[in-house]
Amino acid sequence: MLNKPVLAESLIVFIIVLLVHAVVWDRYSWCAVALAVQAFYVQFKWDRLLQLGGAVFQFRTAANSGLLPASMVIPLLGVVMKERCKSAGIVYFERFGIVVASTGMLVALFLSVIAVGVTKPVPTNTCILTGVAGSIIIYTMKHSLTVSEVIEVLEVLLIFVYLSMILLYLLPRCFTPGEALLVLGGISFVLNQLIKRSLNVIEGRGDPIDFFLLVAVVGVVLLGLFFTVLFIFMDSGTWISSMFFHMMTAVLGLGVIMPWLYRLIQKNPLFWLLQFLFQTQTRIYLLVYWTFLAASACGIVFYQNAKRSSESKKHQASTITRKYFHFIVVATYVPGLIYDRQLLYVAAVLCLAVFIFLEYIRYFRIKPFGQTLRYLLSLFLDERDSGPLILTHIYLLLGMSLPVWLFPRSCAPKGTLSGAGALVPYSGVLAVGVGDTIASVFGSTMGEIKWPGTKKTFEGTMTAIFAQIIAVALILIFDSSVNLNSSYAWILASVSLVSLLEAYTTQIDNLLLPLYLHIMFM
């Protein structure tokens, strides 16, 4: 029997794909439609494999595979980036968008082939459909990509295959197949870009903050892989192991990551970072304000844990309590988006590196803070943190930051896009900070009419849409760089579709929703 929430989720994704196709209407958007059709059918094969325990790795339970919504994110990002940069006349980034779209399609096809290959008996109709979609996509790539671009796409696919085998084995139940596609596909692409740019360094070319993001992401991932392999052979919870952890972190940071960044930006990374952070008075004010908000977030964690200690029964943070952090993140990002987006870009990268490093300390039980972090964060666990890692707070940070990092600055000569594109950097704030938060709070307190097959309520979704429209109006008032050019109907449609997707998806909404709103605004 077909799952109604999955069908509703698929319908919403199809509508988004068709809207993008209607606007772009070229060979790549046709490929995206073909990919969506085959991903819809393969998704049910993955769901069946998860239910029967026949998947190759252990994936997150209590969620469907999420293959269709995840498969379309990277291809659609590439398609809309290509179109925006084409209209701006930036050929380099137009070609880059084509590479992104092709890479996303090929990685999604690979995941589909795995599902079809391990399904018994072999699903003949789905195999034919996957073959047809794959043929269309490969034929289009053959006539669109240069030899170097084809090699780049294949490099990303190869990195994705090896990274998937390693991380999905080491981190069981942390991802659904769709989440693994998004996260590991993104890391694979970043790693390939870093290698490519490191081998072709041209002094003065490239923005240092882009290199900073690439090196930071790859650096923390390699750090985690190194210690995961190391602690297979030794107990990570002893003082000797902890001292070795901190010592090797310093060695790898100062001996590998810093020289790597120096090679890319041709400057001392520490001096560059300090000069960048304290360059203007506005930046100093923002940093002080953000420090206060970070202290407030820590205060909430300690206060909630103090309540747990004082109660005899097992205490778990409520949905509303967890949404406090969403309000804090909104209060963090909005001033940065209005006053200094470059500072917000770099600060978000630093925060991501700190979050992942603290998760390493918690996961490996590194002294002196590992066990304390385990105790403090266990209060805020939900059903999505079923694996050994706690990722929801990292997904929240990524959901807010990705629209800022992915904003095509080179294709926006005045620092902003026209129409709904002007709201692209605000996608995370609107989808997660406002929409998801309001939907959860109002849905859990006042919601009565449930969407079919889900725990989400009609009232929560409607208030989320209304709240995001109000937020857009406030952005228009306070951010003078935003000019919507009468694209209000498209904004309303985008917000409504993403809010409906939030109601039906079982994937990590903190990650998925901002990316789809980003695509729609682009």
Coordinates of C-alpha atoms in Angstrom, one line a residue:
M1 CA 0.0 0.0 0.0
L2 CA 1.4 3.4 -1.0
N3 CA 2.3 5.8 1.9
K4 CA 0.1 8.9 1.7
P5 CA 2.7 11.3 3.3
V6 CA 5.3 10.1 0.9
L7 CA 3.0 10.7 -2.1
A8 CA 2.1 14.2 -0.8
E9 CA 5.8 15.0 -0.3
S10 CA 6.6 13.7 -3.8
L11 CA 3.8 15.8 -5.3
I12 CA 5.2 18.9 -3.7
V13 CA 8.7 18.2 -5.0
F14 CA 7.3 17.5 -8.5
I15 CA 5.5 20.9 -8.4
I16 CA 8.7 22.6 -7.5
V17 CA 10.6 20.8 -10.3
L18 CA 8.0 21.7 -12.9
L19 CA 7.9 25.3 -11.8
V20 CA 11.7 25.5 -12.2
H21 CA 11.4 23.7 -15.5
A22 CA 8.7 26.1 -16.7
V23 CA 11.0 29.1 -16.0
V24 CA 14.3 27.6 -17.3
W25 CA 13.0 25.3 -20.1
D26 CA 16.2 23.9 -21.5
R27 CA 17.8 20.5 -21.8
Y28 CA 19.0 20.5 -18.2
S29 CA 15.5 21.2 -16.8
W30 CA 14.2 18.3 -19.0
C31 CA 16.9 16.1 -17.4
A32 CA 15.7 17.2 -14.0
V33 CA 12.2 16.2 -14.8
A34 CA 13.4 12.8 -16.0
L35 CA 15.5 12.3 -12.8
A36 CA 12.5 13.2 -10.7
V37 CA 10.3 10.6 -12.4
Q38 CA 12.8 7.8 -11.9
A39 CA 13.6 8.9 -8.3
F40 CA 9.9 8.7 -7.5
Y41 CA 9.7 5.0 -8.5
V42 CA 13.1 4.1 -7.0
Q43 CA 12.2 5.8 -3.7
F44 CA 9.7 3.1 -3.0
K45 CA 12.3 0.4 -3.6
W46 CA 14.5 2.1 -1.0
D47 CA 11.6 2.3 1.4
R48 CA 11.0 -1.4 1.0
L49 CA 14.7 -2.2 1.5
L50 CA 14.7 -0.2 4.8
Q51 CA 11.6 -1.9 6.1
L52 CA 12.9 -5.4 5.3
G53 CA 16.4 -4.6 6.6
G54 CA 17.9 -5.3 3.2
A55 CA 19.7 -2.0 2.7
V56 CA 23.5 -2.2 2.3
F57 CA 24.1 0.0 5.4
Q58 CA 22.2 0.8 8.6
F59 CA 20.1 4.0 7.9
R60 CA 18.1 6.2 10.3
T61 CA 14.8 4.5 11.3
A62 CA 11.4 6.2 11.7
A63 CA 11.8 8.0 8.3
N64 CA 11.3 7.1 4.7
S65 CA 14.3 7.0 2.3
G66 CA 13.8 10.6 1.1
L67 CA 15.4 9.8 -2.2
L68 CA 13.2 12.0 -4.4
P69 CA 13.4 15.3 -2.4
A70 CA 17.2 14.8 -1.8
S71 CA 17.9 13.8 -5.4
M72 CA 16.5 17.0 -6.8
V73 CA 18.3 19.5 -4.6
I74 CA 21.8 19.6 -6.1
P75 CA 20.6 19.3 -9.8
L76 CA 18.1 22.1 -9.3
L77 CA 20.7 24.3 -7.5
G78 CA 23.0 23.8 -10.5
V79 CA 20.2 24.6 -13.0
V80 CA 19.1 27.8 -11.3
M81 CA 22.7 28.9 -10.8
K82 CA 23.4 28.4 -14.5
E83 CA 20.4 30.4 -15.4
R84 CA 21.2 33.3 -13.1
C85 CA 24.8 33.5 -14.2
K86 CA 23.8 33.2 -17.8
S87 CA 21.5 36.2 -17.5
A88 CA 24.3 38.1 -15.8
G89 CA 26.8 37.1 -18.6
I90 CA 29.3 35.4 -16.3
V91 CA 30.3 32.4 -18.4
Y92 CA 32.6 30.8 -15.9
F93 CA 29.9 30.4 -13.3
E94 CA 27.4 29.4 -15.9
R95 CA 29.6 26.5 -16.8
F96 CA 30.1 25.8 -13.0
G97 CA 26.3 25.6 -12.6
I98 CA 26.2 23.0 -15.4
V99 CA 28.9 21.0 -13.6
V100 CA 26.9 21.2 -10.4
A101 CA 23.7 20.0 -12.0
S102 CA 25.4 17.2 -13.9
T103 CA 27.2 16.0 -10.7
G104 CA 24.0 16.0 -8.7
M105 CA 22.2 14.0 -11.4
L106 CA 24.9 11.4 -11.7
V107 CA 25.3 10.9 -7.9
A108 CA 21.5 10.6 -7.6
L109 CA 21.4 8.0 -10.4
F110 CA 24.2 6.1 -8.7
L111 CA 22.1 5.8 -5.5
S112 CA 19.1 4.7 -7.6
V113 CA 21.1 2.0 -9.3
I114 CA 22.3 0.6 -5.9
A115 CA 18.6 0.4 -4.7
V116 CA 17.6 -1.3 -7.9
G117 CA 20.6 -3.7 -7.8
V118 CA 20.0 -5.0 -4.3
T119 CA 16.2 -5.3 -4.6
K120 CA 15.1 -9.0 -5.0
P121 CA 13.3 -9.9 -7.3
V122 CA 14.7 -7.4 -9.8
P123 CA 12.1 -4.7 -10.5
T124 CA 12.0 -4.8 -14.2
N125 CA 9.8 -1.7 -14.8
T126 CA 11.9 0.4 -12.4
C127 CA 15.1 -0.8 -14.1
I128 CA 13.8 0.3 -17.5
L129 CA 12.8 3.7 -16.2
T130 CA 16.1 4.2 -14.5
G131 CA 17.9 3.2 -17.7
V132 CA 15.9 5.6 -19.8
A133 CA 16.4 8.5 -17.3
G134 CA 20.1 7.7 -17.1
S135 CA 20.4 7.6 -20.9
I136 CA 18.8 11.0 -21.3
I137 CA 21.1 12.5 -18.6
I138 CA 24.3 10.9 -20.0
Y139 CA 23.4 11.9 -23.6
T140 CA 22.8 15.5 -22.4
M141 CA 26.1 15.5 -20.5
K142 CA 28.0 14.1 -23.5
H143 CA 26.8 17.0 -25.7
S144 CA 27.1 19.7 -23.0
L145 CA 30.3 19.1 -21.0
T146 CA 33.9 19.5 -22.0
V147 CA 36.4 16.7 -21.3
S148 CA 37.7 18.4 -18.2
E149 CA 34.2 18.9 -16.9
V150 CA 33.4 15.3 -17.4
I151 CA 36.5 14.3 -15.5
E152 CA 35.5 16.7 -12.7
V153 CA 32.0 15.1 -12.5
L154 CA 33.5 11.6 -12.4
E155 CA 36.0 12.7 -9.7
V156 CA 33.1 13.8 -7.4
L157 CA 31.3 10.6 -8.0
L158 CA 34.4 8.6 -7.1
I159 CA 34.9 10.6 -3.9
F160 CA 31.2 10.1 -3.1
V161 CA 31.4 6.4 -3.5
Y162 CA 34.5 6.0 -1.2
L163 CA 33.2 8.5 1.3
S164 CA 29.8 6.8 1.5
M165 CA 31.4 3.4 2.1
I166 CA 33.6 4.8 4.9
L167 CA 31.2 7.1 6.7
L168 CA 28.0 5.0 6.4
Y169 CA 29.9 2.1 7.9
L170 CA 31.4 4.1 10.7
L171 CA 28.2 6.1 11.5
P172 CA 25.2 3.7 11.4
R173 CA 21.6 5.1 11.8
C174 CA 22.8 8.7 11.4
F175 CA 21.3 9.3 7.9
T176 CA 18.5 8.3 5.7
P177 CA 19.6 7.5 2.1
G178 CA 18.4 10.9 1.0
E179 CA 20.3 12.7 3.8
A180 CA 23.4 10.7 3.0
L181 CA 23.1 11.8 -0.6
L182 CA 22.8 15.5 0.4
V183 CA 25.5 15.6 3.1
L184 CA 28.1 13.3 1.5
G185 CA 27.4 14.6 -2.0
G186 CA 28.0 18.1 -0.7
I187 CA 31.3 17.1 1.1
S188 CA 32.5 15.2 -2.0
F189 CA 31.9 18.3 -4.2
V190 CA 33.7 20.6 -1.7
L191 CA 36.7 18.2 -1.4
N192 CA 37.0 18.0 -5.2
Q193 CA 36.8 21.8 -5.5
L194 CA 39.5 22.3 -2.9
I195 CA 41.8 19.8 -4.6
K196 CA 41.2 21.4 -8.0
R197 CA 41.8 24.9 -6.7
S198 CA 44.9 23.9 -4.8
L199 CA 46.4 22.4 -7.9
N200 CA 45.6 25.6 -10.0
V201 CA 46.4 28.4 -7.6
I202 CA 46.6 31.8 -9.3
E203 CA 47.7 34.6 -7.0
G204 CA 44.9 37.2 -6.6
R205 CA 42.2 35.1 -8.1
G206 CA 39.4 33.9 -5.9
D207 CA 37.8 35.3 -2.8
P208 CA 39.7 34.3 0.5
I209 CA 36.4 33.7 2.3
D210 CA 35.5 31.0 -0.3
F211 CA 38.8 29.3 0.3
F212 CA 38.3 29.6 4.0
L213 CA 35.0 27.7 3.7
L214 CA 36.5 24.9 1.6
V215 CA 39.5 24.3 3.8
A216 CA 37.4 24.5 7.0
V217 CA 34.9 21.9 5.8
V218 CA 37.5 19.5 4.4
G219 CA 39.8 20.0 7.4
V220 CA 37.2 19.0 10.1
V221 CA 36.0 16.0 8.0
L222 CA 39.6 14.7 7.6
L223 CA 40.2 15.3 11.3
G224 CA 37.2 13.2 12.2
L225 CA 38.2 10.4 9.8
F226 CA 41.7 10.4 11.3
F227 CA 40.5 10.1 14.9
T228 CA 37.8 7.6 14.0
V229 CA 40.4 5.2 12.6
L230 CA 42.9 6.0 15.4
F231 CA 40.4 5.3 18.2
I232 CA 39.6 1.9 16.8
F233 CA 42.9 0.8 18.2
M234 CA 42.9 2.7 21.5
D235 CA 40.4 3.7 24.2
S236 CA 39.4 7.3 23.5
G237 CA 38.1 8.0 27.0
T238 CA 41.5 8.0 28.9
W239 CA 43.6 11.0 29.8
I240 CA 46.5 9.8 27.6
S241 CA 44.1 9.5 24.5
S242 CA 42.6 12.9 25.3
M243 CA 46.0 14.6 25.5
F244 CA 47.0 12.9 22.2
F245 CA 43.7 14.1 20.6
H246 CA 44.4 17.7 21.6
M247 CA 48.0 17.5 20.5
M248 CA 47.3 15.9 17.1
T249 CA 44.5 18.5 16.5
A250 CA 47.0 21.3 17.0
V251 CA 49.6 19.5 14.8
L252 CA 47.1 18.9 12.0
G253 CA 45.6 22.4 12.3
L254 CA 48.9 24.2 12.3
G255 CA 50.9 21.8 10.2
V256 CA 48.4 20.9 7.5
I257 CA 45.2 23.1 7.4
M258 CA 47.0 26.5 8.0
P259 CA 49.7 25.9 5.3
W260 CA 47.0 24.7 2.9
L261 CA 44.9 27.9 3.5
Y262 CA 48.1 30.0 3.2
R263 CA 48.8 28.4 -0.2
L264 CA 45.3 29.4 -1.4
I265 CA 45.0 32.9 -0.1
Q266 CA 48.7 33.9 -0.2
K267 CA 48.5 35.4 3.3
N268 CA 49.0 34.3 6.9
P269 CA 45.6 32.8 7.7
L270 CA 45.5 33.9 11.4
F271 CA 46.5 37.5 10.6
W272 CA 44.1 37.6 7.7
L273 CA 41.3 36.3 9.9
L274 CA 42.0 38.8 12.8
Q275 CA 42.2 41.7 10.3
F276 CA 39.0 40.6 8.6
L277 CA 37.0 40.2 11.9
F278 CA 38.0 43.5 13.4
Q279 CA 38.1 45.6 10.2
T280 CA 35.3 48.0 11.0
Q281 CA 33.4 49.2 14.0
T282 CA 30.2 47.5 12.7
R283 CA 31.9 44.2 12.8
I284 CA 33.1 44.7 16.4
Y285 CA 29.5 45.5 17.4
L286 CA 28.2 42.4 15.6
L287 CA 30.8 40.2 17.3
V288 CA 29.9 41.5 20.7
Y289 CA 26.2 41.0 20.1
W290 CA 26.8 37.5 18.8
T291 CA 28.9 36.6 21.8
F292 CA 26.0 37.7 24.0
L293 CA 23.6 35.5 22.1
A294 CA 26.0 32.5 22.3
A295 CA 26.2 33.0 26.1
S296 CA 22.4 33.1 26.2
A297 CA 22.1 29.8 24.3
C298 CA 24.6 28.2 26.7
G299 CA 22.5 29.6 29.6
I300 CA 19.4 27.9 28.2
V301 CA 21.3 24.6 28.1
F302 CA 22.5 24.9 31.7
Y303 CA 19.1 26.0 32.9
Q304 CA 17.2 23.1 31.3
N305 CA 19.7 20.6 32.6
A306 CA 19.3 22.1 36.1
K307 CA 15.6 21.6 35.8
R308 CA 16.3 18.0 34.8
S309 CA 18.5 17.4 37.9
S310 CA 15.8 18.8 40.2
E311 CA 13.1 16.5 38.9
S312 CA 12.7 12.9 40.0
K313 CA 11.2 11.7 36.7
K314 CA 13.1 11.6 33.5
H315 CA 13.0 15.1 32.0
Q316 CA 13.2 15.8 28.2
A317 CA 13.2 19.2 26.5
S318 CA 9.9 20.0 24.9
T319 CA 9.5 21.0 21.3
I320 CA 8.9 24.7 22.3
T321 CA 12.1 24.6 24.4
R322 CA 14.2 23.4 21.4
K323 CA 12.7 26.2 19.3
Y324 CA 14.3 28.7 21.6
F325 CA 17.5 28.0 19.8
H326 CA 15.7 28.8 16.5
F327 CA 14.7 32.2 17.8
I328 CA 18.3 32.8 18.9
V329 CA 19.7 31.8 15.5
V330 CA 17.2 34.2 13.8
A331 CA 18.4 37.0 16.1
T332 CA 22.0 36.1 15.1
Y333 CA 21.6 35.9 11.3
V334 CA 19.2 38.8 10.5
P335 CA 21.6 41.6 11.7
G336 CA 24.5 39.9 9.8
L337 CA 22.4 39.7 6.6
I338 CA 21.4 43.4 6.9
Y339 CA 24.7 44.9 8.0
D340 CA 27.6 42.7 6.9
R341 CA 27.1 39.5 5.0
Q342 CA 30.8 38.7 4.5
L343 CA 31.3 38.7 8.2
L344 CA 28.3 36.5 8.7
Y345 CA 29.7 34.1 6.0
V346 CA 33.1 33.8 7.9
A347 CA 31.5 33.6 11.3
A348 CA 29.2 30.8 10.2
V349 CA 32.2 28.8 8.9
L350 CA 34.0 29.3 12.2
C351 CA 30.8 28.3 14.1
L352 CA 30.4 25.1 12.0
A353 CA 34.0 24.1 12.6
V354 CA 33.5 24.6 16.4
F355 CA 30.2 22.7 16.4
I356 CA 31.8 19.7 14.6
F357 CA 34.9 19.8 16.8
L358 CA 32.7 19.8 20.0
E359 CA 30.8 16.9 18.6
Y360 CA 34.1 15.0 18.1
I361 CA 34.9 15.7 21.8
R362 CA 31.4 14.4 22.9
Y363 CA 31.5 11.4 20.6
F364 CA 35.0 10.2 21.5
R365 CA 34.5 11.2 25.2
I366 CA 37.6 13.4 25.1
K367 CA 38.5 14.7 28.6
P368 CA 37.8 17.0 30.3
F369 CA 34.6 18.0 28.6
G370 CA 33.5 14.9 26.6
Q371 CA 31.3 13.3 29.3
T372 CA 29.9 16.6 30.3
L373 CA 28.8 17.4 26.8
R374 CA 27.2 14.0 26.5
Y375 CA 25.1 14.7 29.6
L376 CA 24.1 18.2 28.7
L377 CA 23.1 17.5 25.1
S378 CA 21.2 14.3 25.8
L379 CA 18.4 16.5 27.1
F380 CA 17.7 17.9 23.6
L381 CA 17.7 14.6 21.7
D382 CA 14.8 13.7 19.5
E383 CA 13.9 10.7 17.3
R384 CA 16.2 12.0 14.5
D385 CA 19.3 11.6 16.7
S386 CA 19.1 7.8 16.6
G387 CA 22.7 7.2 15.6
P388 CA 26.0 7.8 17.5
L389 CA 26.2 11.4 16.4
I390 CA 24.0 14.3 17.5
L391 CA 23.5 16.3 14.3
T392 CA 20.3 18.3 14.6
H393 CA 22.1 21.5 15.9
I394 CA 24.7 21.2 13.1
Y395 CA 21.9 20.8 10.6
L396 CA 20.2 23.9 12.0
L397 CA 23.5 25.9 11.5
L398 CA 23.8 24.5 8.0
G399 CA 20.2 25.3 7.1
M400 CA 20.7 28.9 8.1
S401 CA 24.2 29.2 6.5
L402 CA 23.9 27.4 3.2
P403 CA 21.8 30.2 1.5
V404 CA 24.5 32.6 2.5
W405 CA 27.4 30.4 1.3
L406 CA 25.6 29.4 -1.9
F407 CA 24.6 33.0 -2.8
P408 CA 26.1 33.6 -6.3
R409 CA 27.9 36.9 -5.5
S410 CA 29.8 36.9 -8.8
C411 CA 26.5 36.8 -10.7
A412 CA 25.1 39.6 -8.6
P413 CA 27.1 42.8 -9.5
K414 CA 25.4 45.0 -7.0
G415 CA 25.6 42.4 -4.2
T416 CA 22.0 41.3 -4.6
L417 CA 19.7 39.7 -7.1
S418 CA 16.5 41.3 -8.5
G419 CA 13.0 40.2 -7.6
A420 CA 12.5 37.2 -5.4
G421 CA 16.2 36.5 -5.8
A422 CA 16.9 39.3 -3.4
L423 CA 15.5 37.1 -0.6
V424 CA 17.9 34.2 -1.4
P425 CA 20.3 34.8 1.6
Y426 CA 17.2 35.0 3.8
S427 CA 16.0 31.5 2.8
G428 CA 17.3 29.8 5.9
V429 CA 15.8 32.5 8.2
L430 CA 12.4 32.3 6.5
A431 CA 12.2 28.5 6.1
V432 CA 13.7 27.3 9.4
G433 CA 14.0 30.3 11.7
V434 CA 10.5 31.6 11.1
G435 CA 8.4 29.0 9.3
D436 CA 9.5 25.8 10.9
T437 CA 9.6 27.4 14.4
I438 CA 6.1 29.0 14.2
A439 CA 4.7 25.8 12.7
S440 CA 6.0 23.7 15.6
V441 CA 5.0 26.1 18.3
F442 CA 1.5 26.8 17.1
G443 CA 0.9 23.3 15.8
S444 CA 1.8 21.7 19.1
T445 CA -0.1 24.2 21.2
M446 CA -3.2 25.1 19.2
G447 CA -3.3 22.7 16.3
E448 CA -6.3 20.3 16.0
I449 CA -6.7 19.5 12.2
K450 CA -3.9 17.1 11.2
W451 CA -2.6 16.7 7.7
P452 CA -3.5 13.1 6.5
G453 CA -0.9 10.5 7.7
T454 CA 1.2 13.0 9.7
K455 CA 1.5 14.6 13.2
K456 CA 1.7 18.1 11.6
T457 CA -1.4 20.3 11.7
F458 CA -3.1 22.5 9.3
E459 CA -3.1 25.4 11.8
G460 CA 0.7 25.1 12.2
T461 CA 1.3 25.2 8.4
M462 CA -1.0 28.2 7.8
T463 CA 0.5 30.2 10.7
A464 CA 4.0 29.4 9.3
I465 CA 3.0 30.8 5.9
F466 CA 1.5 33.9 7.4
A467 CA 4.6 34.4 9.7
Q468 CA 7.0 34.1 6.7
I469 CA 4.9 36.7 4.7
I470 CA 5.2 39.1 7.7
A471 CA 8.9 38.4 7.9
V472 CA 9.3 39.3 4.2
A473 CA 7.5 42.6 4.8
L474 CA 9.9 43.3 7.7
I475 CA 12.9 42.5 5.6
L476 CA 11.6 45.0 3.0
I477 CA 11.4 47.6 5.7
F478 CA 14.8 47.1 7.3
D479 CA 17.0 45.9 4.4
S480 CA 17.2 48.6 1.7
S481 CA 19.1 46.3 -0.7
V482 CA 16.0 44.1 -1.1
N483 CA 13.8 45.0 -4.1
L484 CA 11.2 42.4 -5.0
N485 CA 10.0 44.0 -8.3
S486 CA 6.4 42.9 -7.8
S487 CA 7.3 39.2 -7.6
Y488 CA 4.9 38.7 -4.7
A489 CA 2.9 35.9 -6.2
W490 CA 6.1 33.8 -6.7
I491 CA 7.2 34.5 -3.2
L492 CA 3.8 33.4 -1.8
A493 CA 3.9 30.2 -3.9
S494 CA 7.5 29.4 -2.8
V495 CA 6.8 29.9 0.9
S496 CA 3.5 27.9 0.7
L497 CA 5.1 25.0 -1.1
V498 CA 8.1 24.8 1.3
S499 CA 5.7 25.0 4.3
L500 CA 3.7 22.1 2.9
L501 CA 6.9 20.2 2.4
E502 CA 7.7 20.8 6.0
A503 CA 4.4 19.2 7.0
Y504 CA 4.9 16.0 5.0
T505 CA 8.7 15.3 4.9
T506 CA 10.3 12.9 7.4
Q507 CA 13.8 14.1 6.4
I508 CA 15.8 16.7 8.4
D509 CA 13.7 19.8 7.7
N510 CA 16.5 22.1 9.0
L511 CA 18.6 21.1 6.0
L512 CA 16.0 20.4 3.3
L513 CA 13.6 23.3 3.6
P514 CA 16.1 26.2 3.2
L515 CA 17.6 24.6 0.1
Y516 CA 14.3 24.3 -1.6
L517 CA 13.3 27.9 -0.7
H518 CA 16.7 29.0 -2.0
I519 CA 16.0 27.2 -5.3
M520 CA 12.6 28.8 -5.6
F521 CA 13.9 32.3 -4.9
M522 CA 16.8 31.9 -7.3

